[in-house]
Short mmCIF file of C-alpha atoms and ligand atoms in Angstrom, two decimals:
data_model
loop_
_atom_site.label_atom_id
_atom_site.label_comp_id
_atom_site.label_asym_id
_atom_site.label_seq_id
_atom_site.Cartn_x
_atom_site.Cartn_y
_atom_site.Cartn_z
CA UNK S 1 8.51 26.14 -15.21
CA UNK S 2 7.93 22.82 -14.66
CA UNK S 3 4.88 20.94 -16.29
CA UNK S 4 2.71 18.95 -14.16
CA UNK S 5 -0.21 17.15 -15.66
CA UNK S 6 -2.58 15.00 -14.65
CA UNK S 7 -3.36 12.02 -16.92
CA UNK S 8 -4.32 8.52 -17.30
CA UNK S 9 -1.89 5.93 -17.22
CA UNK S 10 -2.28 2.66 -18.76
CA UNK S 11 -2.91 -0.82 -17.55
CA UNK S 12 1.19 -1.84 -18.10
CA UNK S 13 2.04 1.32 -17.19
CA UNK S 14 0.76 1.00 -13.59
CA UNK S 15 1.86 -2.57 -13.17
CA UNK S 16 5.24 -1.41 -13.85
CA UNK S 17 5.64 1.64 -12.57
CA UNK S 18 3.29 1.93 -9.25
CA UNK S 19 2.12 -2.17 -8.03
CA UNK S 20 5.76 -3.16 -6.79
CA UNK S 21 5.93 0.04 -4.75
CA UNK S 22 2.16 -0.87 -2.97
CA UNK S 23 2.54 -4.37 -3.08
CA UNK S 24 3.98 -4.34 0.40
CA UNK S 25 0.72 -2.44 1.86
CA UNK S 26 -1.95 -3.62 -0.13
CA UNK S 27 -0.46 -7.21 -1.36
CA UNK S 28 -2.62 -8.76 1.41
CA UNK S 29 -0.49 -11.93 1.34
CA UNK S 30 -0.72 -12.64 -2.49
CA UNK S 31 2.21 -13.26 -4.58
CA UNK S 32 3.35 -10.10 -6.60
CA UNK S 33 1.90 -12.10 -9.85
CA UNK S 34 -1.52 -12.35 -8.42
CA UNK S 35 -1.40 -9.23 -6.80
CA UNK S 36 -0.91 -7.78 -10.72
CA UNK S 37 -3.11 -10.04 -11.93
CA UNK S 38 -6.01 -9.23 -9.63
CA UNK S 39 -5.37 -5.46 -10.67
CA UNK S 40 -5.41 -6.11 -13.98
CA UNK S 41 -8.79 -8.16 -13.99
CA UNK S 42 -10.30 -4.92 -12.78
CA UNK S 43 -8.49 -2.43 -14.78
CA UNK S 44 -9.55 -4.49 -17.95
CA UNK S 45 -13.50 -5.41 -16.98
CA UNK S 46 -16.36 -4.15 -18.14
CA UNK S 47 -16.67 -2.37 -15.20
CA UNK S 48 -12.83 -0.77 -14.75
CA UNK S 49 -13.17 0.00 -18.89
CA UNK S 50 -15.37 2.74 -18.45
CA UNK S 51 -13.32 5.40 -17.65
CA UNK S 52 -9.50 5.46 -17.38
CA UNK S 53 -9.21 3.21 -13.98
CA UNK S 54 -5.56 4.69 -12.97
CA UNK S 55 -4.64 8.65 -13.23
CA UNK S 56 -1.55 9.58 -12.72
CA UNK S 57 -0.13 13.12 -11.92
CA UNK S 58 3.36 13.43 -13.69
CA UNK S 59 6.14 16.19 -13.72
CA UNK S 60 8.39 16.81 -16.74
CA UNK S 61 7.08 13.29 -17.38
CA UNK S 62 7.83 11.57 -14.01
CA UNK S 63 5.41 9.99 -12.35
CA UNK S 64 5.14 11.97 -8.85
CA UNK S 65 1.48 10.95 -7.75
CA UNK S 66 -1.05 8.14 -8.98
CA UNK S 67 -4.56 6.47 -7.65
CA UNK S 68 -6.93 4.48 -9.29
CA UNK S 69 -10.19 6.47 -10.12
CA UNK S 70 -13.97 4.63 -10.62
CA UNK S 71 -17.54 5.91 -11.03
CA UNK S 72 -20.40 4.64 -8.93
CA UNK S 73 -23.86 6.21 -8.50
CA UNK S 74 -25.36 6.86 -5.27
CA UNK S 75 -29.08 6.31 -4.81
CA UNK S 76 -30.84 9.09 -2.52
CA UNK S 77 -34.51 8.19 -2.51
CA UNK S 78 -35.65 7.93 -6.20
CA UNK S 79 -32.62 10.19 -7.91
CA UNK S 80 -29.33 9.60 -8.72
CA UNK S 81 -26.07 11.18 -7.63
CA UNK S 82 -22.84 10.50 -9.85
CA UNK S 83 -20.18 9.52 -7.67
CA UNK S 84 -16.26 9.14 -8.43
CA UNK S 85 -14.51 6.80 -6.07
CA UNK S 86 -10.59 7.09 -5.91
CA UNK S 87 -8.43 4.96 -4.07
CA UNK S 88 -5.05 3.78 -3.83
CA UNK S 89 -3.43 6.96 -3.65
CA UNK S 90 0.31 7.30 -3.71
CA UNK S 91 3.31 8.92 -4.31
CA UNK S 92 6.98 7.41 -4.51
CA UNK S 93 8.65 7.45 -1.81
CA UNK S 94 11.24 9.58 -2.55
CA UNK S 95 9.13 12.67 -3.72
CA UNK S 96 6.54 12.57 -0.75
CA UNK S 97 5.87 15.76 1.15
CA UNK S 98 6.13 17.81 -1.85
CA UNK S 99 2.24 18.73 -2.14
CA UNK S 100 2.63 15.71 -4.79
CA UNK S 101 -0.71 13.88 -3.48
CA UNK S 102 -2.48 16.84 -2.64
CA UNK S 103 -1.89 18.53 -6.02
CA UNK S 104 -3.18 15.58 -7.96
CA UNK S 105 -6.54 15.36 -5.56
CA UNK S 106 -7.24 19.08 -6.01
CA UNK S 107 -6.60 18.33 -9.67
CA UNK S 108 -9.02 15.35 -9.76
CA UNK S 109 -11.18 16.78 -7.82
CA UNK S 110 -11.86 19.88 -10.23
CA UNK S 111 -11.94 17.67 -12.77
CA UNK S 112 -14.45 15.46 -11.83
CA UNK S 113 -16.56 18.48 -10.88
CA UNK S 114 -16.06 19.55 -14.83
CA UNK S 115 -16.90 16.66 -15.81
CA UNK S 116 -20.23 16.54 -14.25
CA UNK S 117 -20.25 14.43 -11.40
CA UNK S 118 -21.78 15.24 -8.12
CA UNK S 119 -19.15 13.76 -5.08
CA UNK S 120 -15.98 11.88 -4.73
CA UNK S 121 -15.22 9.07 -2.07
CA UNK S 122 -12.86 7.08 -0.96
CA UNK S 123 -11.57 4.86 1.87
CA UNK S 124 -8.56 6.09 3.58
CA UNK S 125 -5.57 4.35 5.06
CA UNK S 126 -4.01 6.74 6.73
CA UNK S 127 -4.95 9.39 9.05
CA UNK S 128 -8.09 10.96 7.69
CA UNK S 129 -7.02 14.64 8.09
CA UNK S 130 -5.13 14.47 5.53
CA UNK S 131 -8.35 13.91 3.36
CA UNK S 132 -9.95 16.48 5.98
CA UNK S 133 -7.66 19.44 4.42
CA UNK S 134 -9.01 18.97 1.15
CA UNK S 135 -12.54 19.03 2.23
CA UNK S 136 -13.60 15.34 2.38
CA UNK S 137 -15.73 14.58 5.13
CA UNK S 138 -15.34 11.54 7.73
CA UNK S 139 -18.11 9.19 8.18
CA UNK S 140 -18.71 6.20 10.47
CA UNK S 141 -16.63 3.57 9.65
CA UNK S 142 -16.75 0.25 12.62
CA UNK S 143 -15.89 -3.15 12.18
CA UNK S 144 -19.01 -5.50 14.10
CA UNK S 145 -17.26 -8.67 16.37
CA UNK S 146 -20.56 -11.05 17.30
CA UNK S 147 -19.83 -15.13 18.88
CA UNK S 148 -21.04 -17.37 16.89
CA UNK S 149 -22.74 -19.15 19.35
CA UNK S 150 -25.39 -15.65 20.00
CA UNK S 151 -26.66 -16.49 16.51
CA UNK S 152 -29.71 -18.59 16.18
CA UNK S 153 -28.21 -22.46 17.01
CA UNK S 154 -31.35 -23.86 14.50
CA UNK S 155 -31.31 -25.33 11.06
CA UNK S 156 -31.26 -22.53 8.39
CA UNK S 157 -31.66 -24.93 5.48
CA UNK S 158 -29.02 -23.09 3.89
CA UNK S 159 -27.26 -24.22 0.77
CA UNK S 160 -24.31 -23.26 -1.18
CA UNK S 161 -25.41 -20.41 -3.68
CA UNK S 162 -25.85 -21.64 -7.39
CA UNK S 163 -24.34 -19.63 -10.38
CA UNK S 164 -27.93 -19.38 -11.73
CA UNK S 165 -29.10 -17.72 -8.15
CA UNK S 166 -27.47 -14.26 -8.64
CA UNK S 167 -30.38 -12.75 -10.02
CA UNK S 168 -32.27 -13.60 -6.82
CA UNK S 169 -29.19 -12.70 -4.97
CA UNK S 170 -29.67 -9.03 -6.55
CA UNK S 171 -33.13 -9.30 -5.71
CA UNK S 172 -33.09 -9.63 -2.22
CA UNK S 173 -30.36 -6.90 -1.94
CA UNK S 174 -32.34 -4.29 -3.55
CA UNK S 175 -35.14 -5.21 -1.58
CA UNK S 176 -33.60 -4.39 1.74
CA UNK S 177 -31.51 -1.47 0.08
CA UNK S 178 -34.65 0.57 -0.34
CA UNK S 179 -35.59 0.51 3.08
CA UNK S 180 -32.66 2.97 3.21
CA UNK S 181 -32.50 6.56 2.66
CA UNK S 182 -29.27 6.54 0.83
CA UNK S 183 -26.93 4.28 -0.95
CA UNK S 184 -24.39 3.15 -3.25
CA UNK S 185 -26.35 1.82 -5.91
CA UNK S 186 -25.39 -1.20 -7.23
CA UNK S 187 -25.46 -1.66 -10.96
CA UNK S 188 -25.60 -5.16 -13.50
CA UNK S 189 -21.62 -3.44 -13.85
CA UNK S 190 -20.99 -3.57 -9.92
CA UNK S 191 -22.39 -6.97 -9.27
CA UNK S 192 -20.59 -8.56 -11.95
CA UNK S 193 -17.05 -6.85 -10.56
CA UNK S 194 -18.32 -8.26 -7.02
CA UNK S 195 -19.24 -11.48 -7.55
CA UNK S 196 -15.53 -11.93 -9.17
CA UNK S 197 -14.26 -10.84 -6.68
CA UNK S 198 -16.19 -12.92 -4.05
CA UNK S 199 -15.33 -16.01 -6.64
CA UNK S 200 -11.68 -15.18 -5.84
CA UNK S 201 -11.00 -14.23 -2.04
CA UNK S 202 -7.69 -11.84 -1.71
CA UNK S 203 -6.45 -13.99 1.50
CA UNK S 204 -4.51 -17.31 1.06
CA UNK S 205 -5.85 -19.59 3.39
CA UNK S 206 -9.36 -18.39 3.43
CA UNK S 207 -12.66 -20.54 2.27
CA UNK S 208 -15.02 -18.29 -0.20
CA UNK S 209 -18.87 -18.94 1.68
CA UNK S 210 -21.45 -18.38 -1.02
CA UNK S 211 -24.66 -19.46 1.09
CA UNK S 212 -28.34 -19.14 0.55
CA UNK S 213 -31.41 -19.73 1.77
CA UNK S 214 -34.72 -20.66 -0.16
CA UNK S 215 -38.43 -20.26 0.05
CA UNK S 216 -40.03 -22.58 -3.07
CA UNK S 217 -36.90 -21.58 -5.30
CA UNK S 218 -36.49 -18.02 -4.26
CA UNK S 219 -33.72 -16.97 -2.32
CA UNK S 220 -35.07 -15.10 0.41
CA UNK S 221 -31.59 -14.43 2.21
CA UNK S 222 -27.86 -15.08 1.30
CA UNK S 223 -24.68 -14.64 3.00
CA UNK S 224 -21.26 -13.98 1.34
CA UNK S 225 -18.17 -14.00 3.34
CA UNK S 226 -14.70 -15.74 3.75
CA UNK S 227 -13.76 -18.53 6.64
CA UNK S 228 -10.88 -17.84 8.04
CA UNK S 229 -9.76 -21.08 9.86
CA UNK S 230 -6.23 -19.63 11.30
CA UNK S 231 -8.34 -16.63 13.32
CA UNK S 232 -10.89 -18.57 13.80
CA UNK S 233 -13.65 -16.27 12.38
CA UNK S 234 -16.05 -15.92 9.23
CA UNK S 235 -15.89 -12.60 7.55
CA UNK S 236 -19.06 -11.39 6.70
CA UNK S 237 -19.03 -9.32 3.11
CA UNK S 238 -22.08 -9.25 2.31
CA UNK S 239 -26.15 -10.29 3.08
CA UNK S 240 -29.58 -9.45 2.66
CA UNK S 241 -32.55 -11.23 3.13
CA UNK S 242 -36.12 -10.90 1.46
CA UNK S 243 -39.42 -10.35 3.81
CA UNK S 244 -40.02 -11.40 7.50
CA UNK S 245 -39.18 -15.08 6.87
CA UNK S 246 -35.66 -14.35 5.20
CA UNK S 247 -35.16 -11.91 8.02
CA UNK S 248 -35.72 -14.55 10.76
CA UNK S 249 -33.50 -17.14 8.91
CA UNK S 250 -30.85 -14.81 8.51
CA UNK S 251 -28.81 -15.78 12.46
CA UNK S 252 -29.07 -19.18 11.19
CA UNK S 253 -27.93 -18.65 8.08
CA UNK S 254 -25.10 -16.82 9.36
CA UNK S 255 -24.41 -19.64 12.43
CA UNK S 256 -24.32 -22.20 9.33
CA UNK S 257 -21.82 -20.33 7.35
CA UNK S 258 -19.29 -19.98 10.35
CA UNK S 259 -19.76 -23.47 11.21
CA UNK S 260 -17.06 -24.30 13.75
CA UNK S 261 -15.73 -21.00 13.69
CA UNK S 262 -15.97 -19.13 17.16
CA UNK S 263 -16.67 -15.31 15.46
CA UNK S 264 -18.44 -13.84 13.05
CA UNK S 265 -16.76 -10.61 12.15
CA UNK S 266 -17.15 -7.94 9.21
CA UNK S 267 -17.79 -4.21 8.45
CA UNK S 268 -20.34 -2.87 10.53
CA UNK S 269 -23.47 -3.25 8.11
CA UNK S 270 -25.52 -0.50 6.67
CA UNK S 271 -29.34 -0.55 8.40
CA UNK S 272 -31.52 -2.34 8.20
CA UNK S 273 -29.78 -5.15 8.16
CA UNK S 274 -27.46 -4.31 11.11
CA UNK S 275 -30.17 -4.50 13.30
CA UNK S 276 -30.56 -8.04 12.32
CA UNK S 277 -27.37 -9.19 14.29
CA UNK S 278 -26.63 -8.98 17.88
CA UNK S 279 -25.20 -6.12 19.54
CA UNK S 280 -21.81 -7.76 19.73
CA UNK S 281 -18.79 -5.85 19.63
CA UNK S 282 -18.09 -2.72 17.38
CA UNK S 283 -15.05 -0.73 17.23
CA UNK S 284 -13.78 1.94 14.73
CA UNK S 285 -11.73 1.29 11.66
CA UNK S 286 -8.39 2.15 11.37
CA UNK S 287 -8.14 1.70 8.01
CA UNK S 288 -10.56 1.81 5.37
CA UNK S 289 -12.29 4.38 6.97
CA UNK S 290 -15.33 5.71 4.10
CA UNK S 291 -14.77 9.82 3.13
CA UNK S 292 -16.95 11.71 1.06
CA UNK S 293 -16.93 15.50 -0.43
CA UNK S 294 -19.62 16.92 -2.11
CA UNK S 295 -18.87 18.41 -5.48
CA UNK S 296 -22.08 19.61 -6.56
CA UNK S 297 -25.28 21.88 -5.63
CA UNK S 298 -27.41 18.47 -5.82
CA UNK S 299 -24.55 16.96 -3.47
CA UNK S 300 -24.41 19.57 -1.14
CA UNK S 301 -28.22 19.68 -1.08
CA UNK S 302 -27.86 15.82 -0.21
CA UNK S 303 -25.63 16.17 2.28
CA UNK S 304 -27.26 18.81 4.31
CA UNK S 305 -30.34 16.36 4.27
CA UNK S 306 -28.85 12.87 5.43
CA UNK S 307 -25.61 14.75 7.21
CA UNK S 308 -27.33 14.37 11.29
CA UNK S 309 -28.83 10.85 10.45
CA UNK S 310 -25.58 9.33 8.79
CA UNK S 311 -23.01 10.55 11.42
CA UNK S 312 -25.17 9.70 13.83
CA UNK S 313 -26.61 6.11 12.84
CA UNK S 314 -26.21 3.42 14.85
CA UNK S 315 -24.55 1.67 11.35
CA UNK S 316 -22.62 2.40 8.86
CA UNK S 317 -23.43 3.87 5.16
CA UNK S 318 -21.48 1.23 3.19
CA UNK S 319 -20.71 -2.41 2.85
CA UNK S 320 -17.14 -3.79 2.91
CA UNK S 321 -18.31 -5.14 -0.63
CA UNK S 322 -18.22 -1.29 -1.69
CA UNK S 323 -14.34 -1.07 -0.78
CA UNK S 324 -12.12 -1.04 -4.08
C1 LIG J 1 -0.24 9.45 1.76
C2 LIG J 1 0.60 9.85 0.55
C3 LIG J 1 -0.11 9.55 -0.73
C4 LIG J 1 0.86 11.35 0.66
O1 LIG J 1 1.59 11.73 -0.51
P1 LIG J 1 2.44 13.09 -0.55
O2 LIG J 1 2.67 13.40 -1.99
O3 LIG J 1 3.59 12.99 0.34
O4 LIG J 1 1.37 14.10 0.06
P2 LIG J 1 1.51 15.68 0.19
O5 LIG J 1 2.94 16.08 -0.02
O6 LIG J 1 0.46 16.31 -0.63
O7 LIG J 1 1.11 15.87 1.65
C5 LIG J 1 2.03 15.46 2.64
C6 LIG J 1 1.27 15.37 3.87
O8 LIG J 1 0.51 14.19 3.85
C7 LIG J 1 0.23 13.90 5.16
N1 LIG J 1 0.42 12.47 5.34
C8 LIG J 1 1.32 11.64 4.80
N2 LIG J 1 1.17 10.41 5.30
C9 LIG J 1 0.16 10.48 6.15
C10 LIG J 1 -0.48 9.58 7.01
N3 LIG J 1 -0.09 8.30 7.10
N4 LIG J 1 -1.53 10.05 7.77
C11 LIG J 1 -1.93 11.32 7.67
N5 LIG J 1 -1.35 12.21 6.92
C12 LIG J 1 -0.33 11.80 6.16
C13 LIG J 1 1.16 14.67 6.06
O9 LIG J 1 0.42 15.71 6.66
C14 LIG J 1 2.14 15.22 5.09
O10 LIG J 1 2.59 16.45 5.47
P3 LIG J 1 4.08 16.54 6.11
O11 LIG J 1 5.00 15.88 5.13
O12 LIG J 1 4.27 18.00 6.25
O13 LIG J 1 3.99 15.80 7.40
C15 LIG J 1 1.99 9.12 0.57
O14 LIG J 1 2.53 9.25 1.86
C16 LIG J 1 1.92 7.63 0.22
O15 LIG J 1 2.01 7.27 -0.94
N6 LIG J 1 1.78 6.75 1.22
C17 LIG J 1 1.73 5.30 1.00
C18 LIG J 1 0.44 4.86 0.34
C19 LIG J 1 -0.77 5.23 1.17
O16 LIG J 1 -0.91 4.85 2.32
N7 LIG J 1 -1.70 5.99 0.55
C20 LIG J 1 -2.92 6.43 1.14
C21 LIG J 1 -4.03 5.52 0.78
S1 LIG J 1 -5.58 6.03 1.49
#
């Protein structure tokens, strides 16, 4: 009989054995060096250090299956839900179709239940019924289009974001995140793993935008995205804004941060904030598109509450920051 386990696999390991295999679909233009490099500043954070980051399935010691593996906690009104995100799944080439992919998520899967934690998510790249058969659950997942030239044309006083700001940046997030019913709660952990990678966009040939916009000297709404001169569009990450003033500044602030740029484009945003932005044009997701299976009676119990209002929102449930 052959012995299949399921195990983590080091930092090294994975460079080695699994990055120049999904350089070519997730390398997103960067050099193979960067590419590892950008893995391995996750892997080896705070953040990535709390569990083992990669898992890998192996068989009489071959690697047949790996993905990287990552707690978050999901916020539904006061109480917490522990959450285990996986992503990057793959299997070599040469052994797929085996079961390889779908042994190692029922593995994981069971595990993660033992372990205690109440769902599992992830963002798939390929057609989602393959996630489907092994319960996970498909929910909206758009990408927003707007012209620049619908957002408010007026100054926004907006300035680039100082270094000592993020605490107000965090601020005004969690202010409009608990207008929502459910969320992805993000930690000191999360923000920290965000804002590095904000500081260093994946794209060559793309401008980080860090913008804010103060009242006194409290941000009251910020914008994080990426211009993209060659496609002539700003890709919105990330905002929030703080009370009715932030909220009305927030067009500008976005018109400012696309300056000459003719789009503004980005996940479709989570409420309340989507409603914020014109109408513009909203399409579904190919890729990345946000699955979720419930692991626990708490989860379940979740899920039956927010499943009508979630599928059926008029947003979506997570930011693009939120994709690993
Ligand atoms: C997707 C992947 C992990 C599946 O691994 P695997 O070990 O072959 O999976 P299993 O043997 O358990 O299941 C095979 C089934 O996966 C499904 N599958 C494979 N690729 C798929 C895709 N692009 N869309 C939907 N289903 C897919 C098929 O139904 C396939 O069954 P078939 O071979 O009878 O057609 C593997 O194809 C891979 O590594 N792809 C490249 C990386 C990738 O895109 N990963 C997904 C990230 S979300």
């Amino acid at each position: 009989m052959p012995a299949i386990v399921l195990e983590p696999i080091g930092v090294e390991a994975y460079v080695r054995d699994v990055l120049p295999h999904t350089f070519e679909t997730w390398g997103e233009g960067r050099s193979f060096e960067r590419y590892a490099d950008d893995f391995r500043a996750v892997a080896t954070s705070v953040y990535g250090k709390r569990r083992p980051f990669t898992v890998a399935l192996r068989e009489d010691g071959e690697l047949a299956c790996s993905c990287k593996n990552y707690d978050r906690e999901l916020r539904f009104g006061g109480r917490s839900l522990r959450a285990t995100g996986i992503g990057a799944v793959f299997t070599p080439p040469q052994l797929r179709g085996r079961g390889y992919a779908s042994i190692m998520l029922g593995a994981l899967l069971d595990a993660e239940r033992a372990a205690g934690r109440d769902l599992a998510f992830l963002y798939s790249d390929i057609h989602p019924a393959f996630y489907e058969r092994l319960g996970f659950v498909r929910l909206p997942s758009r990408l927003l289009t707007v012209r620049a030239a619908s957002l408010d044309g007026s100054p926004a006083g907006a300035l680039p974001l100082t270094t000592s700001e993020w605490a107000g940046v965090r601020r005004c997030f969690e202010a409009l995140d608990a207008e929502r019913t459910w969320s992805l709660r993000r930690t000191p952990l999360v923000w920290d793993w965000m804002r590095d990678r904000w500081n260093a966009p994946i794209r060559n040939g793309t401008q980080p935008v860090h913008l804010a916009v103060r009242r006194a000297r409290t941000v009251i709404a910020y914008a994080i995205g990426r211009r993209i001169p060659a496609q002539d569009t700003f890709v919105l990450d990330d905002f929030a804004y703080d009370g009715d003033e932030g909220r009305a500044k927030l067009p500008a602030l976005l018109r400012a941060a696309a300056g000459d740029l003719r789009r503004v484009a980005g996940w479709l945003p989570p409420l309340p904030g989507r409603d914020v932005l014109p109408r513009g044009s909203v399409r579904s997701r190919r890729d990345a598109v946000f699955m979720i299976v419930p692991l626990s009676p708490p989860a379940r119990a979740w899920w039956a509450a927010v499943k009508d209002q979630t599928l059926e929102s008029r947003a979506d449930p997570t930011w693009s920051s939120d994709h690993i």
